[in-house]
PDB file of C-alpha atoms in Angstrom:
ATOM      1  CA  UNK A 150       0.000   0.000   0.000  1.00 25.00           C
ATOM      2  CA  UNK A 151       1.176   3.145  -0.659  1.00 27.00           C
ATOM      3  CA  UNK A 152       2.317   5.266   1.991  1.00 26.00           C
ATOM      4  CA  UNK A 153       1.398   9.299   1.310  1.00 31.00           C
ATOM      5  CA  UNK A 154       3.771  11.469   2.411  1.00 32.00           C
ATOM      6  CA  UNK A 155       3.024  14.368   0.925  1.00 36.00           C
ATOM      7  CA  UNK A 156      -0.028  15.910  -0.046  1.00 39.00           C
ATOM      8  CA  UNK A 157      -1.781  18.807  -2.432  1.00 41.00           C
ATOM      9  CA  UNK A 158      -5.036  20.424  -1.474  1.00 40.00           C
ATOM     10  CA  UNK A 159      -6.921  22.252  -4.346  1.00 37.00           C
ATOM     11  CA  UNK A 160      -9.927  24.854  -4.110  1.00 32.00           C
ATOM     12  CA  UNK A 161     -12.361  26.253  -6.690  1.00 30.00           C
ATOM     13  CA  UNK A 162     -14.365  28.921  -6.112  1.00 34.00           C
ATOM     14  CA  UNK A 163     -17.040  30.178  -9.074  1.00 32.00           C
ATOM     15  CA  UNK A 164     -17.230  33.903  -9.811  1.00 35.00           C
ATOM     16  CA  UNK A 165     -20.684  34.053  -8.551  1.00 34.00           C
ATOM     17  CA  UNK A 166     -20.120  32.382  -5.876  1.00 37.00           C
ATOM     18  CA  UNK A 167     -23.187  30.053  -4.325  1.00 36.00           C
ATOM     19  CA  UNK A 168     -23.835  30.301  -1.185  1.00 41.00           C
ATOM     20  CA  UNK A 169     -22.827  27.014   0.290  1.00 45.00           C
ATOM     21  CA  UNK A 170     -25.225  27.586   3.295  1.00 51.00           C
ATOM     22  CA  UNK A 171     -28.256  26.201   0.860  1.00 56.00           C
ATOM     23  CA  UNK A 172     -29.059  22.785   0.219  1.00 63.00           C
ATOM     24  CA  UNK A 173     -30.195  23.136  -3.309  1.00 69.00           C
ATOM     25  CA  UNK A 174     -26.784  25.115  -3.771  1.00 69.00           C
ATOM     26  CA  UNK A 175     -24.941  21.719  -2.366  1.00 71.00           C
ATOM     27  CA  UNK A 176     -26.979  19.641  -4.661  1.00 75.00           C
ATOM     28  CA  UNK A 177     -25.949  21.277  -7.816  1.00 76.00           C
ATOM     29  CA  UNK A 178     -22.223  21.681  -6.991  1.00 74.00           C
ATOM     30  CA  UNK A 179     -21.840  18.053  -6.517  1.00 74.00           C
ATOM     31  CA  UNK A 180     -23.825  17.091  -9.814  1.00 78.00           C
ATOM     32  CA  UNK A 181     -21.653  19.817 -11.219  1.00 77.00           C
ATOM     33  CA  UNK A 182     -18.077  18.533 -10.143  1.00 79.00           C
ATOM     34  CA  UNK A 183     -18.778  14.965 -11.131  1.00 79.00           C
ATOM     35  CA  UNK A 184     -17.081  15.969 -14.634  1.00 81.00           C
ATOM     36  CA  UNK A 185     -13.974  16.962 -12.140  1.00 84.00           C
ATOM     37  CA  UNK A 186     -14.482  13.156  -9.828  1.00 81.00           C
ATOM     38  CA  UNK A 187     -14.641  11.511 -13.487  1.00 84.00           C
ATOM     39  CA  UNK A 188     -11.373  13.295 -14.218  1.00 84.00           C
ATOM     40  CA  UNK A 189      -9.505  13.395 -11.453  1.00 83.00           C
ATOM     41  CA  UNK A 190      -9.979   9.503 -10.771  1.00 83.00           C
ATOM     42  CA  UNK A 191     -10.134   7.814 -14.413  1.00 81.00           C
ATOM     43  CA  UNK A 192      -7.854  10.335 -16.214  1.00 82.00           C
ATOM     44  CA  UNK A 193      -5.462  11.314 -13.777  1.00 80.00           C
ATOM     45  CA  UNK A 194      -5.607   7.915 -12.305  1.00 84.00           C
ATOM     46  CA  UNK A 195      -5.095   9.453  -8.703  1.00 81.00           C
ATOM     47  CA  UNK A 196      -5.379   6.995  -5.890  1.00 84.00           C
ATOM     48  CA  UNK A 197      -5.978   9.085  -2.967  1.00 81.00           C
ATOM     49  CA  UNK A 198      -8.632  11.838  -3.945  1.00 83.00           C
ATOM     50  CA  UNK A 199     -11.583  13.743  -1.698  1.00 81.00           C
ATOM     51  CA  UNK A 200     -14.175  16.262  -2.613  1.00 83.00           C
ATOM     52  CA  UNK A 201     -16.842  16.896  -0.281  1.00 78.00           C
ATOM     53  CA  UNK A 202     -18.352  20.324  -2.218  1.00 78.00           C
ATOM     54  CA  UNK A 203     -16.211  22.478  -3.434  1.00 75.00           C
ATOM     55  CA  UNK A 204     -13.142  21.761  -1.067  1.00 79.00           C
ATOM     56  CA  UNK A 205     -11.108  18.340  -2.614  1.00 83.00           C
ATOM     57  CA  UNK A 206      -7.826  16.800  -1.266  1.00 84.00           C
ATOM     58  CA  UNK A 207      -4.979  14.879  -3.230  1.00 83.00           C
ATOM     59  CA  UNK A 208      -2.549  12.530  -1.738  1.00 83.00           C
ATOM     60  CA  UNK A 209       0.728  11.342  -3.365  1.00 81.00           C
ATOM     61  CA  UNK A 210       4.375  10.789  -2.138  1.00 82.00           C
ATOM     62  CA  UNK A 211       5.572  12.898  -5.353  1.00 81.00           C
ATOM     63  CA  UNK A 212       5.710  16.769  -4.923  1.00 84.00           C
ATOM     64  CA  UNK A 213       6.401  16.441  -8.838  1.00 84.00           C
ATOM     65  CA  UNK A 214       3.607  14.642  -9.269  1.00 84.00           C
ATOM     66  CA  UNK A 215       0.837  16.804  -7.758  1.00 84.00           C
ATOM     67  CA  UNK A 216       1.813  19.935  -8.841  1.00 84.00           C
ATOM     68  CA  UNK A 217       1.826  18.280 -12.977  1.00 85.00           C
ATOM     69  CA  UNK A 218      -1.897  17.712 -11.545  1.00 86.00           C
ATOM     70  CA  UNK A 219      -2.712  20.843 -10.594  1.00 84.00           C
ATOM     71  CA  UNK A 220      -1.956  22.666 -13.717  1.00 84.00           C
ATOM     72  CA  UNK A 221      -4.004  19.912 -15.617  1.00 85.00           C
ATOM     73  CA  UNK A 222      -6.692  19.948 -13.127  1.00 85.00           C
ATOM     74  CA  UNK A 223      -6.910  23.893 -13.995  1.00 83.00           C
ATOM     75  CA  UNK A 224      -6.930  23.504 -17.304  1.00 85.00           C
ATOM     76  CA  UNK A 225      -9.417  20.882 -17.239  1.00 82.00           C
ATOM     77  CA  UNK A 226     -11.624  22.763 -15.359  1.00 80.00           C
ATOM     78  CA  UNK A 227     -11.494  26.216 -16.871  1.00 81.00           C
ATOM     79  CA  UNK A 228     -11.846  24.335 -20.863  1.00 80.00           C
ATOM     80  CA  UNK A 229     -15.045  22.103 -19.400  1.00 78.00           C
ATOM     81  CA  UNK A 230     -16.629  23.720 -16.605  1.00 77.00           C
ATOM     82  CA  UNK A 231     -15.351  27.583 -16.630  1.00 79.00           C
ATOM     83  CA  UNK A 232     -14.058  27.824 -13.779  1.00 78.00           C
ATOM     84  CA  UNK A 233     -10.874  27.578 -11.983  1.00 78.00           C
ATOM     85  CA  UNK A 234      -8.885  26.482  -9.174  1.00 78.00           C
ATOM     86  CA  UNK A 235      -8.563  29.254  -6.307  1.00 76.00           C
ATOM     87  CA  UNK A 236      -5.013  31.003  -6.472  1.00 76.00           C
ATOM     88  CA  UNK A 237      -4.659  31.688  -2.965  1.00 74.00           C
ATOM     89  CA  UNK A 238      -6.147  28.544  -1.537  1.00 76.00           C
ATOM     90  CA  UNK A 239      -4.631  26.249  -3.716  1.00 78.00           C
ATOM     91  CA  UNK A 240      -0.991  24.198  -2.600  1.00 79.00           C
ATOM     92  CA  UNK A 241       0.905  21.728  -2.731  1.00 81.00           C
ATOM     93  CA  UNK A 242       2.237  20.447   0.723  1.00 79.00           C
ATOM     94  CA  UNK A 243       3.627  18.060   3.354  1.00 79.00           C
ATOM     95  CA  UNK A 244       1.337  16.164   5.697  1.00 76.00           C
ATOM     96  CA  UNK A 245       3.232  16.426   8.813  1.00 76.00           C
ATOM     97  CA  UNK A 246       2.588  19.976   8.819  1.00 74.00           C
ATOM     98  CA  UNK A 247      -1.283  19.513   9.082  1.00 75.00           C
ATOM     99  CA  UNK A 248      -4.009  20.461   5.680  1.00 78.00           C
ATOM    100  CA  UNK A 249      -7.188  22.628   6.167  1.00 79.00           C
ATOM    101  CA  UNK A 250     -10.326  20.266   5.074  1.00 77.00           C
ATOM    102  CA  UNK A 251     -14.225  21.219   5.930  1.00 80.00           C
ATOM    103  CA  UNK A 252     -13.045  23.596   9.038  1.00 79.00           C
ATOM    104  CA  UNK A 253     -10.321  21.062  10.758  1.00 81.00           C
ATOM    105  CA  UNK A 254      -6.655  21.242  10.623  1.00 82.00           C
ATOM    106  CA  UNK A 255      -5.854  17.540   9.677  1.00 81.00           C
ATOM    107  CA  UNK A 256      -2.902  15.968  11.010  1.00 81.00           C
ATOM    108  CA  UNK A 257      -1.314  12.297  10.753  1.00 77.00           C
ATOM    109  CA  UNK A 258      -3.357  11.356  13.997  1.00 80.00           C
ATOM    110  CA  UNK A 259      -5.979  14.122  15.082  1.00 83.00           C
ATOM    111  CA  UNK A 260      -7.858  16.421  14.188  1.00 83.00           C
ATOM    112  CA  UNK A 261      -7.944  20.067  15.506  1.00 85.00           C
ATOM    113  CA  UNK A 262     -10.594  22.476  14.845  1.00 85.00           C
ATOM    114  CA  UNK A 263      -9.377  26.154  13.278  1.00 86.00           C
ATOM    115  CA  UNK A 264      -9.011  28.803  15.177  1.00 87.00           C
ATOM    116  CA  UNK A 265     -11.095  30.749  12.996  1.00 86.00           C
ATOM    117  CA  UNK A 266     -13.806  28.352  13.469  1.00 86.00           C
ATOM    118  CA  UNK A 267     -13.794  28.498  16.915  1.00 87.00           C
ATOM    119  CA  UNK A 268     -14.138  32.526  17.123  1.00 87.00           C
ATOM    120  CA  UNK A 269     -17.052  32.596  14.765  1.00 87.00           C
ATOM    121  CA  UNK A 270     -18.662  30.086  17.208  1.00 87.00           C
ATOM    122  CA  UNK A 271     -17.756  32.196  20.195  1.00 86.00           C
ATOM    123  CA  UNK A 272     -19.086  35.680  18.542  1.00 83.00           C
ATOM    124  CA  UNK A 273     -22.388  33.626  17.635  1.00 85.00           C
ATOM    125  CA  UNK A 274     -22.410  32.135  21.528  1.00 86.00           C
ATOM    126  CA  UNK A 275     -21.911  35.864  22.623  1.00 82.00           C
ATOM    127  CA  UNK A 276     -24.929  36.652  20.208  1.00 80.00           C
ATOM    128  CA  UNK A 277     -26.911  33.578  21.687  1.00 81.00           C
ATOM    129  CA  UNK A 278     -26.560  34.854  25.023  1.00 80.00           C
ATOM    130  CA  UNK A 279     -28.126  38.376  24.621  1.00 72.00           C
ATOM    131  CA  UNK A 280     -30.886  36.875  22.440  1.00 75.00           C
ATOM    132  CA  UNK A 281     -31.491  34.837  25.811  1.00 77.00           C
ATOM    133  CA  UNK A 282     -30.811  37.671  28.248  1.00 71.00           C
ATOM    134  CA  UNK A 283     -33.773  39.527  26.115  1.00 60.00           C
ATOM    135  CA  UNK A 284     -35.985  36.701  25.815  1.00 70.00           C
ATOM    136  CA  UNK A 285     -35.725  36.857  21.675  1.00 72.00           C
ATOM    137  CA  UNK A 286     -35.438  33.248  22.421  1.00 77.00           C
ATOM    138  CA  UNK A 287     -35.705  30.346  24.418  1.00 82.00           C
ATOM    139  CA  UNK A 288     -33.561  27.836  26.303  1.00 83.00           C
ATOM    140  CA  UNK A 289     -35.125  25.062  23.725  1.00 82.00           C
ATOM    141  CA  UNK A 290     -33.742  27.072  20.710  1.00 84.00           C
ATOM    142  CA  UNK A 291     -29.894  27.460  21.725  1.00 85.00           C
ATOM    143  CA  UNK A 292     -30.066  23.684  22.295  1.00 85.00           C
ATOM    144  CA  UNK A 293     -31.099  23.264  19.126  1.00 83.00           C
ATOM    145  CA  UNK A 294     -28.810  25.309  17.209  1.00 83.00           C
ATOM    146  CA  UNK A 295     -25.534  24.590  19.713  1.00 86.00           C
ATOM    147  CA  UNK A 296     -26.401  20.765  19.109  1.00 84.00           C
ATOM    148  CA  UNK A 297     -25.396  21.036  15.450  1.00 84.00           C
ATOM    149  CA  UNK A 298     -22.011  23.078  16.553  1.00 86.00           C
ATOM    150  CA  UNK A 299     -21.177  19.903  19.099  1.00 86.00           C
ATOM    151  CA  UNK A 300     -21.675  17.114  16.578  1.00 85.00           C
ATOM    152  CA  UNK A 301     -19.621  19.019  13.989  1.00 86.00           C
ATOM    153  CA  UNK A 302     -16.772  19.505  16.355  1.00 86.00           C
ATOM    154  CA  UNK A 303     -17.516  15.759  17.628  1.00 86.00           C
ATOM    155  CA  UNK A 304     -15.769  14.798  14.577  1.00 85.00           C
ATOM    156  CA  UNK A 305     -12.369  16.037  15.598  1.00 84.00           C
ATOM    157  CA  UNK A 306     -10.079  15.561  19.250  1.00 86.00           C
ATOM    158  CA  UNK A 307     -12.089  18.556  20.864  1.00 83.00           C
ATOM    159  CA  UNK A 308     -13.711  15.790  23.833  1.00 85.00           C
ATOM    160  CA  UNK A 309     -11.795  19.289  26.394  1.00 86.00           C
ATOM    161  CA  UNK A 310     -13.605  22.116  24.373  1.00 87.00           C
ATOM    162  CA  UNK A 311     -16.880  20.446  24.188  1.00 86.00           C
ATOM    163  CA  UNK A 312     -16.873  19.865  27.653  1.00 86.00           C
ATOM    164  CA  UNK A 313     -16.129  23.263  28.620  1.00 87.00           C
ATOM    165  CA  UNK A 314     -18.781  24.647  26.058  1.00 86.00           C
ATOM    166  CA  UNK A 315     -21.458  22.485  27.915  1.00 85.00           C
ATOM    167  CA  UNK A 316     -20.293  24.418  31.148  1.00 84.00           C
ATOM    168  CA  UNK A 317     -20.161  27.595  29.368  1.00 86.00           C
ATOM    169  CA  UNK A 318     -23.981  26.947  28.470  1.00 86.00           C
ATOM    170  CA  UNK A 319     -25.111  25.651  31.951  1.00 82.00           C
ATOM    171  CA  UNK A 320     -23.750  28.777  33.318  1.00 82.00           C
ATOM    172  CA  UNK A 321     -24.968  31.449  30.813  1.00 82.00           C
ATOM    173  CA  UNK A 322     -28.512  29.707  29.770  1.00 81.00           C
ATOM    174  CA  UNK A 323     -29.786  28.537  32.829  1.00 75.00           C
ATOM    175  CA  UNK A 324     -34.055  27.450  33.318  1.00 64.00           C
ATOM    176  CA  UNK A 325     -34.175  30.345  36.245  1.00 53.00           C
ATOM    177  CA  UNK A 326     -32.272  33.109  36.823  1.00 47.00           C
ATOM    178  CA  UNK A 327     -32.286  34.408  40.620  1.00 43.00           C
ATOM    179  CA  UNK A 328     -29.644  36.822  41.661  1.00 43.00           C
ATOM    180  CA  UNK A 329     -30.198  36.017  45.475  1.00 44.00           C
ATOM    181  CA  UNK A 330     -31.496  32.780  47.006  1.00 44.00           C
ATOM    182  CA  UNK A 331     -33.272  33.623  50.269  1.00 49.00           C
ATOM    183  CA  UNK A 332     -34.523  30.878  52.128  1.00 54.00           C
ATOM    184  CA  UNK A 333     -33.571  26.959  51.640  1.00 52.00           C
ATOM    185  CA  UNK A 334     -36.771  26.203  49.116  1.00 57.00           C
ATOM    186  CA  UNK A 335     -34.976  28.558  46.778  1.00 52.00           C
ATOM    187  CA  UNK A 336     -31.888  27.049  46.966  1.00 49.00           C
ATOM    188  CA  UNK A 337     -33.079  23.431  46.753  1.00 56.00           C
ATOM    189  CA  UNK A 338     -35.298  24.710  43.831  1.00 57.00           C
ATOM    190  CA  UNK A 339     -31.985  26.323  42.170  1.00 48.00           C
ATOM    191  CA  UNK A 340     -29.899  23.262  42.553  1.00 51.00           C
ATOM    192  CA  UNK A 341     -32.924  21.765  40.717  1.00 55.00           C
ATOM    193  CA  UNK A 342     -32.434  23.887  37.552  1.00 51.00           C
ATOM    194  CA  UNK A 343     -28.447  23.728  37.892  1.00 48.00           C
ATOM    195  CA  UNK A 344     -28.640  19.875  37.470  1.00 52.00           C
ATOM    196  CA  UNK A 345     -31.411  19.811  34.767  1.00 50.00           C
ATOM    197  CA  UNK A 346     -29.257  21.839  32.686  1.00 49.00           C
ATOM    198  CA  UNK A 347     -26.228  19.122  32.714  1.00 49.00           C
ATOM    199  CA  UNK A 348     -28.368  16.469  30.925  1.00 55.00           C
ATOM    200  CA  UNK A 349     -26.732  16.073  26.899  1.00 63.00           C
ATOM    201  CA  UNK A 350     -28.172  17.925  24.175  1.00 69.00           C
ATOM    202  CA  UNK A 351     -29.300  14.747  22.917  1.00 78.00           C
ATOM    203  CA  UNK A 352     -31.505  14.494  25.575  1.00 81.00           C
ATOM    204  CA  UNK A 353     -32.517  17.796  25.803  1.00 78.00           C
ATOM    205  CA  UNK A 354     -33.449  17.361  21.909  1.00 81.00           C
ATOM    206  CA  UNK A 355     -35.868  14.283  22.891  1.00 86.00           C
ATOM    207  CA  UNK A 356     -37.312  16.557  25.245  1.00 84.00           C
ATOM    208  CA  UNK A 357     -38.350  19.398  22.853  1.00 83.00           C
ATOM    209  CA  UNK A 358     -39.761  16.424  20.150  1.00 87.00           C
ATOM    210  CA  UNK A 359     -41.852  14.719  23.175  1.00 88.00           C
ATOM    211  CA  UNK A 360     -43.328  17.982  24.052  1.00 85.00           C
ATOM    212  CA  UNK A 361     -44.039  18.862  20.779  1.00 86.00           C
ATOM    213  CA  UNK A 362     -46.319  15.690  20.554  1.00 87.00           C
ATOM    214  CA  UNK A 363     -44.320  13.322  19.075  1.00 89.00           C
ATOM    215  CA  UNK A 364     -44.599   9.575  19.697  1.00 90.00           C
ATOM    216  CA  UNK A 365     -41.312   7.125  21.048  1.00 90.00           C
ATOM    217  CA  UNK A 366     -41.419   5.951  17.814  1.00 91.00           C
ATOM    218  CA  UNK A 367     -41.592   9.141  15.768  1.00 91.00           C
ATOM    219  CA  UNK A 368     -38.653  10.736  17.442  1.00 90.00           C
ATOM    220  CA  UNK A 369     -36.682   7.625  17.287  1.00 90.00           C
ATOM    221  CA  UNK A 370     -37.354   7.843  13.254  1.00 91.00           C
ATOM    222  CA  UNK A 371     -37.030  11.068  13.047  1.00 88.00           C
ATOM    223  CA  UNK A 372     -33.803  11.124  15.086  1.00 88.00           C
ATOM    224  CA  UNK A 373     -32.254   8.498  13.396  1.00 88.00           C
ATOM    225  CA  UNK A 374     -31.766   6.797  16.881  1.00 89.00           C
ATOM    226  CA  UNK A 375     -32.949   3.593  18.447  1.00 91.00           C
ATOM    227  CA  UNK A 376     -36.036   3.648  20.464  1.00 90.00           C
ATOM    228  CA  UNK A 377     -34.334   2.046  23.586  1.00 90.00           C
ATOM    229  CA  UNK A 378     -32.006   5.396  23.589  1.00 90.00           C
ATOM    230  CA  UNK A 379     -35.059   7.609  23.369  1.00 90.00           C
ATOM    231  CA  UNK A 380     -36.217   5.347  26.737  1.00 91.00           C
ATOM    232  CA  UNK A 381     -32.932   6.394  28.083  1.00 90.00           C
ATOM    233  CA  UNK A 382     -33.326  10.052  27.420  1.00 89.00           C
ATOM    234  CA  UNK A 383     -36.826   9.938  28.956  1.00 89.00           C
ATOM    235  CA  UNK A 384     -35.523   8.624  32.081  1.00 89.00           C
ATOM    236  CA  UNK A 385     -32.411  10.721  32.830  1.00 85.00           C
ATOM    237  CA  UNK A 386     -35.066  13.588  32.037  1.00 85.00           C
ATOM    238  CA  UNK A 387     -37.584  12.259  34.958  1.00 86.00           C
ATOM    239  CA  UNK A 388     -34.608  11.940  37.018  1.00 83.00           C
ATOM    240  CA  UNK A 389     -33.872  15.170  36.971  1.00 77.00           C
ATOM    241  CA  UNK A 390     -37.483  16.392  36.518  1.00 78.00           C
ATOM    242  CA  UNK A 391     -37.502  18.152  33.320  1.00 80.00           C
ATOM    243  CA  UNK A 392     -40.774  15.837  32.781  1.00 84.00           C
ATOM    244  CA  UNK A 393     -43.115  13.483  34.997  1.00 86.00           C
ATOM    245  CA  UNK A 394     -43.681   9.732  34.345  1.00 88.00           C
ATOM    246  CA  UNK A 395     -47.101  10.356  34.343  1.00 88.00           C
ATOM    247  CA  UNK A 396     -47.143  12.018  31.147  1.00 87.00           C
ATOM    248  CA  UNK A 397     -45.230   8.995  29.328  1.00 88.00           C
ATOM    249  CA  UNK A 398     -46.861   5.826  31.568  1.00 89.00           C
ATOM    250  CA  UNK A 399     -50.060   5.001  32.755  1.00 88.00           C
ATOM    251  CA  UNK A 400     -51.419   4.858  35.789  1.00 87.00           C
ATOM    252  CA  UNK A 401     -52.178   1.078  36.010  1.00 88.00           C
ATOM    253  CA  UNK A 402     -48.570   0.311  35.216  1.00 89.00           C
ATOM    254  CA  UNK A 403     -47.084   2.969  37.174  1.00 87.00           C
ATOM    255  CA  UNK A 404     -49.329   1.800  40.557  1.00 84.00           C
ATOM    256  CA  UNK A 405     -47.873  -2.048  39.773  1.00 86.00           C
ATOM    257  CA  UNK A 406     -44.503  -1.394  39.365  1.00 87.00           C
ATOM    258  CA  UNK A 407     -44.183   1.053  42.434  1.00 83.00           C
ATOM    259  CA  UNK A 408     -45.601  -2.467  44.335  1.00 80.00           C
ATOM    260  CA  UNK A 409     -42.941  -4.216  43.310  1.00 83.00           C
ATOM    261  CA  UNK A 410     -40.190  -1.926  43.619  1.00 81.00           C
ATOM    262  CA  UNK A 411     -38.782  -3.122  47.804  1.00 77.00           C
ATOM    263  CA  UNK A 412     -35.847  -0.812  47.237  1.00 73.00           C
ATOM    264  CA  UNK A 413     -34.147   2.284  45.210  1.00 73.00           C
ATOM    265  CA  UNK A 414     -30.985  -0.133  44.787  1.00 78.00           C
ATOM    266  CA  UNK A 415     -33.205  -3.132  43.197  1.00 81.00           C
ATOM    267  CA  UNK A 416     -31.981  -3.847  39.794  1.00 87.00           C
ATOM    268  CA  UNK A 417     -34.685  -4.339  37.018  1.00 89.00           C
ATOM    269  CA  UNK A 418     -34.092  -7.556  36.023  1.00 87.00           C
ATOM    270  CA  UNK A 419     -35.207  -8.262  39.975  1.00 88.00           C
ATOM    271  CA  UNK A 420     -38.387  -5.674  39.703  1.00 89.00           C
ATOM    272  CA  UNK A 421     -39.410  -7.208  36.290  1.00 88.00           C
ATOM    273  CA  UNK A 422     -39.337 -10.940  37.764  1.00 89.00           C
ATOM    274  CA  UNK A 423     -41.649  -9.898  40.848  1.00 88.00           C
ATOM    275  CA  UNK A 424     -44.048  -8.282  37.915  1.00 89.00           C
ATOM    276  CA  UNK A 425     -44.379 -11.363  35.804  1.00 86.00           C
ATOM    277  CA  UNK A 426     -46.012  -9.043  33.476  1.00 87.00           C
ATOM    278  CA  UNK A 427     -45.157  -9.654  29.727  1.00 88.00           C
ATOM    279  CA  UNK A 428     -47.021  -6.414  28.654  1.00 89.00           C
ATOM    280  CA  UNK A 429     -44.376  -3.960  30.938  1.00 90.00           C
ATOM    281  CA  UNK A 430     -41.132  -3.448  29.059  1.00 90.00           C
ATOM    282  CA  UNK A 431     -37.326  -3.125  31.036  1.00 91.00           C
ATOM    283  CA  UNK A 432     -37.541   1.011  29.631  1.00 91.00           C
ATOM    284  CA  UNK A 433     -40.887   1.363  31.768  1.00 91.00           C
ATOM    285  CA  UNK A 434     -39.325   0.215  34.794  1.00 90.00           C
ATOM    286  CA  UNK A 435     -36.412   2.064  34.085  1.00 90.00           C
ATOM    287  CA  UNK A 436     -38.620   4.961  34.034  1.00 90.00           C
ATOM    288  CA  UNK A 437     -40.707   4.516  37.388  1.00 89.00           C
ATOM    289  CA  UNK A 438     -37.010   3.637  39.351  1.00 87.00           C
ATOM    290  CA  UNK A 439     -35.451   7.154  37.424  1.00 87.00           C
ATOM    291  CA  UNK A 440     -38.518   8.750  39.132  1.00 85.00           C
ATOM    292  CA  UNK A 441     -38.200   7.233  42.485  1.00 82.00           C
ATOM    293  CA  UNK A 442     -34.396   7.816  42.367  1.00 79.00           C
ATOM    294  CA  UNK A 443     -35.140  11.741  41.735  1.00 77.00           C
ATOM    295  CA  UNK A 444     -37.304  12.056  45.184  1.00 67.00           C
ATOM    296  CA  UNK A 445     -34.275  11.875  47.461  1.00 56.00           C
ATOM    297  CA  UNK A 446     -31.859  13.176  45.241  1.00 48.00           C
ATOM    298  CA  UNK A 447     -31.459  17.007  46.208  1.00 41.00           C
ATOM    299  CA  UNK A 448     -31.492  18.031  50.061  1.00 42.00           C
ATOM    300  CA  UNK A 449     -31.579  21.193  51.051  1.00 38.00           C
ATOM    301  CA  UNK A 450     -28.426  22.180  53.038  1.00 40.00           C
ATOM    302  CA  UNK A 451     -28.673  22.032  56.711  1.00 39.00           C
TER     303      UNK A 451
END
């Protein structure tokens, strides 16, 4: 196998320019460069190629080599397709020194995200947070839009920064915001809030869909996730009483289980047995022990 050890990276941007941002836009430039896939990978012959839009990548040990394709790949594409290949954005380099590609700075073993990246995010947190602080918008709308940021950056060694932006948003986007806590109900009630907050965004996501009316089933479609983790999500969220069993099982069930349930430590393989009840599932349980888990949970301080 061949081993690359050096690398080219080649850019085209149109004159007009489309914005990217657009799905219909995407669509087109990829039916658009197939004339440049065709080229680059049954004329060229090169081995190691990747387009995703309008940003490719080339991979060969020869310096010579890629920079012979870059002046064909020019030609080729202002003669067929009138355009051309970015001047400033196009070069032929060395791995070890790390290639820009879709927002990460690509090395031999991670991936970092840009710099730049990261302060556009931070201006549009900044922006997030006085939308918030005026009530433009709600807690359930930052989740959704910060949700996309975290599985973009997901895809790179950032497990540090996406911790600290999930502290970043428990701090600045909290349910309640009290400036003074008076009296113990308060502060129980504010510990409350400061816990809900930690849950994932994946959770939180489940949340807004269930409220919304959506079914178990529906969200786990929609999601693209299995129904047993949308169970899940329901019962951290009952544990830390963003929602109520009551609202997702019914009373029958919920008044048989509770009977069988000796002990917050039973496990629910133990509950389930006692039950001998084929028609209520391991997530129900799971559910009814998340809410009797959440009673004790927070004490006031003493």
């Amino acid at each position: 196998m061949l081993r690359p050890v050096g690398g080219g990276r080649t850019v085209f941007d149109t004159n007009k320019g489309m914005p990217l941002g657009n799905l219909t836009s995407q669509f087109f430039a990829n039916v658009y460069l197939n004339e440049l896939d065709q080229f680059v990978k049954h004329k060229l012959r090169a081995k190691y190629y990747i387009r995703y839009v309008d940003d490719f990548v080339i991979l060969h040990e020869s310096k010579e080599q890629l920079e012979k394709w870059k002046i064909k790949i020019n030609a080729f594409l202002k003669e067929k397709l009138k355009i051309e290949l970015h001047p400033s954005k196009s070069h032929v380099l060395r791995l070890n020194g790390g290639i820009n590609f879709l927002g990460f700075r690509i090395f031999y073993y991670n991936k970092l995200l840009r710099k730049s990246n990261i302060k556009n995010f931070e201006r549009k947190f900044n922006h997030l947070k006085i939308l918030y602080d005026e009530g433009i918008i709600n807690r359930d709308k930052v989740i959704e839009i910060l949700e996309g940021w975290m599985a973009y950056a997901s895809h790179g060694d950032t497990y540090k920064y996406r911790k600290q932006i999930l502290k970043n948003f428990n701090r600045d986007f909290p349910y309640q915001k009290e400036k003074r806590i008076n009296s113990k109900i308060k502060y129980r009630n504010f510990i409350l809030k400061v816990k809900e907050s930690e849950l994932a965004f994946s959770a939180q996501q489940t949340l807004f869909m269930y409220r919304k009316g959506f079914s178990i089933k529906e969200i786990s479609i929609k999601r693209g996730i299995k129904e047993a983790t949308v169970w899940k999500h329901l019962a951290n969220l009952i544990e830390y009483k963003q929602i109520s069993v009551w609202d997702i099982i019914t009373k029958e069930k919920i008044c048989k289980i509770l009977n069988r349930i000796y002990s917050r430590k039973d496990r629910l393989r133990d509950i389930k047995k006692r039950l001998n009840d084929s028609t209520i599932s391991f997530d129900e349980i799971a559910c009814i022990m998340a809410s009797v888990k959440s009673k004790k949970k927070y004490k006031c301080p003493r």
